[in-house]
PDB file of C-alpha atoms in Angstrom:
ATOM      1  CA  MET T   4     213.420  62.374  33.411  1.00 50.00           C
ATOM      2  CA  ARG T   5     210.742  64.890  34.462  1.00 51.00           C
ATOM      3  CA  ASP T   6     208.444  61.916  34.800  1.00 55.00           C
ATOM      4  CA  GLU T   7     210.875  60.098  36.924  1.00 54.00           C
ATOM      5  CA  GLY T   8     211.264  63.201  39.153  1.00 51.00           C
ATOM      6  CA  ARG T   9     207.475  63.602  39.481  1.00 53.00           C
ATOM      7  CA  GLU T  10     207.163  59.863  40.458  1.00 54.00           C
ATOM      8  CA  ALA T  11     209.916  60.198  42.943  1.00 51.00           C
ATOM      9  CA  ALA T  12     208.352  63.285  44.416  1.00 50.00           C
ATOM     10  CA  THR T  13     204.857  61.700  44.408  1.00 53.00           C
ATOM     11  CA  ALA T  14     206.343  58.603  46.070  1.00 50.00           C
ATOM     12  CA  CYS T  15     208.135  60.624  48.744  1.00 51.00           C
ATOM     13  CA  SER T  16     204.907  62.701  49.278  1.00 53.00           C
ATOM     14  CA  ALA T  17     203.004  59.404  49.720  1.00 49.00           C
ATOM     15  CA  ARG T  18     205.627  58.162  52.118  1.00 51.00           C
ATOM     16  CA  GLN T  19     205.360  61.360  54.202  1.00 51.00           C
ATOM     17  CA  ASP T  20     201.456  61.118  54.061  1.00 49.00           C
ATOM     18  CA  SER T  21     201.612  57.645  55.417  1.00 48.00           C
ATOM     19  CA  GLN T  22     204.241  58.514  58.012  1.00 51.00           C
ATOM     20  CA  SER T  23     202.278  61.542  59.096  1.00 52.00           C
ATOM     21  CA  LEU T  24     199.109  59.341  59.146  1.00 48.00           C
ATOM     22  CA  PHE T  25     200.959  56.724  61.086  1.00 52.00           C
ATOM     23  CA  SER T  26     202.322  59.547  63.521  1.00 61.00           C
ATOM     24  CA  ASN T  27     198.869  60.958  63.892  1.00 60.00           C
ATOM     25  CA  HIS T  28     197.597  57.282  64.568  1.00 61.00           C
ATOM     26  CA  GLN T  29     200.172  57.020  67.389  1.00 65.00           C
ATOM     27  CA  ILE T  30     199.267  60.375  68.800  1.00 65.00           C
ATOM     28  CA  LEU T  31     195.566  59.361  68.818  1.00 58.00           C
ATOM     29  CA  ILE T  32     196.599  56.033  70.692  1.00 64.00           C
ATOM     30  CA  HIS T  33     198.532  58.021  73.187  1.00 61.00           C
ATOM     31  CA  ILE T  34     195.585  60.403  73.604  1.00 64.00           C
ATOM     32  CA  ILE T  35     193.207  57.520  74.211  1.00 63.00           C
ATOM     33  CA  ASP T  36     195.608  55.893  76.660  1.00 62.00           C
ATOM     34  CA  TYR T  37     196.007  59.080  78.531  1.00 62.00           C
ATOM     35  CA  GLY T  38     192.144  59.518  78.548  1.00 60.00           C
ATOM     36  CA  MET T  39     191.907  56.030  79.889  1.00 61.00           C
ATOM     37  CA  GLY T  40     194.287  56.729  82.588  1.00 62.00           C
ATOM     38  CA  TYR T  41     192.431  59.956  83.458  1.00 62.00           C
ATOM     39  CA  MET T  42     189.162  58.208  83.587  1.00 64.00           C
ATOM     40  CA  THR T  43     190.667  55.533  85.918  1.00 70.00           C
ATOM     41  CA  SER T  44     192.069  58.316  88.120  1.00 76.00           C
ATOM     42  CA  LEU T  45     188.666  60.006  88.185  1.00 73.00           C
ATOM     43  CA  GLN T  46     186.991  56.753  89.102  1.00 78.00           C
ATOM     44  CA  SER T  47     189.559  56.154  91.772  1.00 81.00           C
ATOM     45  CA  LEU T  48     189.027  59.743  93.067  1.00 83.00           C
ATOM     46  CA  TRP T  49     185.241  59.266  93.028  1.00 85.00           C
ATOM     47  CA  THR T  50     185.565  56.087  94.968  1.00 88.00           C
ATOM     48  CA  GLU T  51     187.830  57.603  97.524  1.00 88.00           C
ATOM     49  CA  ALA T  52     185.487  60.594  97.812  1.00 88.00           C
ATOM     50  CA  LYS T  53     182.596  58.330  98.394  1.00 91.00           C
ATOM     51  CA  SER T  54     184.363  56.292 101.043  1.00 91.00           C
ATOM     52  CA  TYR T  55     185.488  59.446 102.769  1.00 93.00           C
ATOM     53  CA  LEU T  56     181.875  60.754 102.755  1.00 93.00           C
ATOM     54  CA  GLU T  57     180.616  57.481 104.244  1.00 94.00           C
ATOM     55  CA  LEU T  58     183.190  57.531 106.950  1.00 94.00           C
ATOM     56  CA  GLN T  59     182.327  61.100 107.800  1.00 95.00           C
ATOM     57  CA  LYS T  60     178.565  60.142 107.995  1.00 94.00           C
ATOM     58  CA  GLU T  61     179.454  57.336 110.303  1.00 94.00           C
ATOM     59  CA  TYR T  62     181.637  59.671 112.427  1.00 94.00           C
ATOM     60  CA  VAL T  63     178.910  62.269 112.607  1.00 92.00           C
ATOM     61  CA  LYS T  64     176.481  59.589 113.866  1.00 93.00           C
ATOM     62  CA  LEU T  65     178.712  58.285 116.539  1.00 93.00           C
ATOM     63  CA  ASP T  66     179.715  61.758 117.651  1.00 91.00           C
ATOM     64  CA  THR T  67     175.975  62.712 117.858  1.00 90.00           C
ATOM     65  CA  ALA T  68     175.153  59.606 119.693  1.00 91.00           C
ATOM     66  CA  GLU T  69     177.873  60.145 122.257  1.00 91.00           C
ATOM     67  CA  LYS T  70     176.938  63.845 122.828  1.00 90.00           C
ATOM     68  CA  LEU T  71     173.181  63.084 123.127  1.00 91.00           C
ATOM     69  CA  SER T  72     173.768  60.167 125.472  1.00 92.00           C
ATOM     70  CA  VAL T  73     175.886  62.607 127.716  1.00 89.00           C
ATOM     71  CA  LEU T  74     173.155  65.257 127.403  1.00 90.00           C
ATOM     72  CA  LEU T  75     170.245  62.733 128.138  1.00 92.00           C
ATOM     73  CA  SER T  76     172.269  61.186 131.193  1.00 93.00           C
ATOM     74  CA  ALA T  77     172.833  64.804 132.554  1.00 91.00           C
ATOM     75  CA  VAL T  78     169.045  65.580 132.192  1.00 92.00           C
ATOM     76  CA  ALA T  79     168.201  62.261 133.948  1.00 94.00           C
ATOM     77  CA  THR T  80     170.564  62.875 136.692  1.00 94.00           C
ATOM     78  CA  ALA T  81     169.224  66.390 137.089  1.00 93.00           C
ATOM     79  CA  ALA T  82     165.627  65.079 137.180  1.00 95.00           C
ATOM     80  CA  VAL T  83     166.307  62.458 139.844  1.00 96.00           C
ATOM     81  CA  CYS T  84     168.205  65.038 141.940  1.00 96.00           C
ATOM     82  CA  LEU T  85     165.585  67.520 141.528  1.00 95.00           C
ATOM     83  CA  PHE T  86     162.834  64.910 142.646  1.00 96.00           C
ATOM     84  CA  LEU T  87     164.835  64.134 145.656  1.00 97.00           C
ATOM     85  CA  ALA T  88     165.540  67.732 146.572  1.00 96.00           C
ATOM     86  CA  LEU T  89     161.987  68.497 146.176  1.00 95.00           C
ATOM     87  CA  SER T  90     160.924  65.544 148.416  1.00 96.00           C
ATOM     88  CA  ALA T  91     163.452  66.646 151.100  1.00 96.00           C
ATOM     89  CA  LEU T  92     162.201  70.294 150.811  1.00 94.00           C
ATOM     90  CA  VAL T  93     158.606  69.211 151.311  1.00 94.00           C
ATOM     91  CA  PHE T  94     159.562  67.354 154.550  1.00 96.00           C
ATOM     92  CA  LEU T  95     161.821  70.084 155.745  1.00 95.00           C
ATOM     93  CA  VAL T  96     158.849  72.658 155.210  1.00 93.00           C
ATOM     94  CA  ILE T  97     156.601  70.342 157.167  1.00 93.00           C
ATOM     95  CA  ALA T  98     158.943  70.050 159.834  1.00 94.00           C
ATOM     96  CA  ILE T  99     159.557  73.770 160.152  1.00 93.00           C
ATOM     97  CA  ALA T 100     155.739  74.470 159.940  1.00 93.00           C
ATOM     98  CA  LEU T 101     155.060  72.087 162.722  1.00 93.00           C
ATOM     99  CA  TRP T 102     157.791  73.656 164.740  1.00 93.00           C
ATOM    100  CA  LEU T 103     156.321  77.121 164.082  1.00 93.00           C
ATOM    101  CA  ALA T 104     152.905  75.745 164.903  1.00 93.00           C
ATOM    102  CA  LYS T 105     153.941  75.652 168.614  1.00 93.00           C
ATOM    103  CA  VAL T 106     154.861  79.310 168.621  1.00 91.00           C
ATOM    104  CA  VAL T 107     152.237  81.076 166.279  1.00 92.00           C
ATOM    105  CA  GLY T 108     149.704  78.440 165.699  1.00 85.00           C
ATOM    106  CA  GLY T 109     148.967  75.743 163.171  1.00 84.00           C
ATOM    107  CA  ALA T 110     147.448  77.753 160.177  1.00 89.00           C
ATOM    108  CA  TRP T 111     149.788  80.558 160.474  1.00 92.00           C
ATOM    109  CA  SER T 112     152.903  78.358 160.490  1.00 91.00           C
ATOM    110  CA  PHE T 113     151.948  76.870 157.128  1.00 91.00           C
ATOM    111  CA  THR T 114     151.116  80.252 155.791  1.00 92.00           C
ATOM    112  CA  ILE T 115     154.474  81.605 156.937  1.00 93.00           C
ATOM    113  CA  MET T 116     156.256  78.661 155.113  1.00 93.00           C
ATOM    114  CA  SER T 117     154.258  79.192 151.919  1.00 93.00           C
ATOM    115  CA  GLY T 118     155.246  82.822 151.996  1.00 94.00           C
ATOM    116  CA  VAL T 119     158.940  81.729 152.285  1.00 94.00           C
ATOM    117  CA  LEU T 120     158.562  79.312 149.443  1.00 94.00           C
ATOM    118  CA  ILE T 121     156.915  81.945 147.245  1.00 95.00           C
ATOM    119  CA  VAL T 122     159.868  84.496 148.095  1.00 96.00           C
ATOM    120  CA  ALA T 123     162.328  81.699 147.120  1.00 94.00           C
ATOM    121  CA  ILE T 124     160.499  81.137 143.722  1.00 94.00           C
ATOM    122  CA  VAL T 125     160.594  84.858 143.016  1.00 96.00           C
ATOM    123  CA  VAL T 126     164.347  85.040 143.839  1.00 95.00           C
ATOM    124  CA  ILE T 127     164.945  81.961 141.708  1.00 93.00           C
ATOM    125  CA  LEU T 128     162.912  83.553 138.774  1.00 94.00           C
ATOM    126  CA  LEU T 129     164.819  86.806 139.004  1.00 95.00           C
ATOM    127  CA  ALA T 130     168.192  85.110 139.003  1.00 94.00           C
ATOM    128  CA  ARG T 131     167.251  82.292 136.579  1.00 92.00           C
ATOM    129  CA  LYS T 132     169.714  83.590 133.831  1.00 93.00           C
ATOM    130  CA  ARG T 133     172.695  83.550 136.114  1.00 93.00           C
ATOM    131  CA  TRP T 134     171.707  80.411 138.095  1.00 91.00           C
ATOM    132  CA  ILE T 135     170.027  78.276 135.445  1.00 89.00           C
ATOM    133  CA  VAL T 136     170.215  79.437 131.830  1.00 90.00           C
ATOM    134  CA  GLN T 137     173.999  80.377 131.568  1.00 92.00           C
ATOM    135  CA  PRO T 138     175.248  77.272 133.218  1.00 91.00           C
ATOM    136  CA  VAL T 139     173.060  75.015 130.979  1.00 88.00           C
ATOM    137  CA  THR T 140     174.127  76.995 127.922  1.00 89.00           C
ATOM    138  CA  ARG T 141     177.750  76.532 128.836  1.00 91.00           C
ATOM    139  CA  PHE T 142     177.276  72.870 129.519  1.00 88.00           C
ATOM    140  CA  VAL T 143     175.512  72.192 126.119  1.00 87.00           C
ATOM    141  CA  ALA T 144     177.996  74.512 124.245  1.00 87.00           C
ATOM    142  CA  ALA T 145     180.956  72.615 125.698  1.00 88.00           C
ATOM    143  CA  LEU T 146     179.235  69.301 124.940  1.00 84.00           C
ATOM    144  CA  PHE T 147     178.577  70.126 121.304  1.00 82.00           C
ATOM    145  CA  VAL T 148     181.681  72.251 120.460  1.00 83.00           C
ATOM    146  CA  SER T 149     184.800  70.419 120.902  1.00 69.00           C
ATOM    147  CA  GLU T 150     188.159  72.075 121.692  1.00 62.00           C
ATOM    148  CA  ASP T 151     189.439  71.500 118.118  1.00 61.00           C
ATOM    149  CA  GLU T 152     186.448  73.382 116.759  1.00 57.00           C
ATOM    150  CA  GLU T 153     187.113  76.285 119.144  1.00 52.00           C
ATOM    151  CA  GLU T 154     190.676  76.519 118.115  1.00 54.00           C
ATOM    152  CA  ASP T 155     189.703  76.407 114.391  1.00 56.00           C
ATOM    153  CA  ALA T 156     187.105  79.242 115.105  1.00 52.00           C
ATOM    154  CA  LEU T 157     189.928  81.479 116.585  1.00 50.00           C
TER     155      LEU T 157
END
């Protein structure tokens, strides 16, 4: 009878070992399935991140192109206006010098006009920060810093 009890205990123990082995095998399968799902999620996340970065790169390119085109068109417009203003100024100075020539003589009239132009240059150089640097800085800053970015900074 003792042998029968031992055999029954051994059979029960073997059954438990096979059940625990079967149960461990099922757990391992679940872990592998979960890991595969996790890997698929990581691959999906990586794909989405790459797609997002590509879109951001394209956005930066387009935004930069837009801002540079506005900046270059402003520079071109300023250059044309400056050229036309200088041409008009030359003719105006010549006209005033010829008018002054009747009053003070030919050479003195051009000397007076040269002095007036030199004074104008000195005034412009002294006020260049207020008249030139600050407006250009504001224009470029407004061009490259959008209102959304200003609100984020605050």
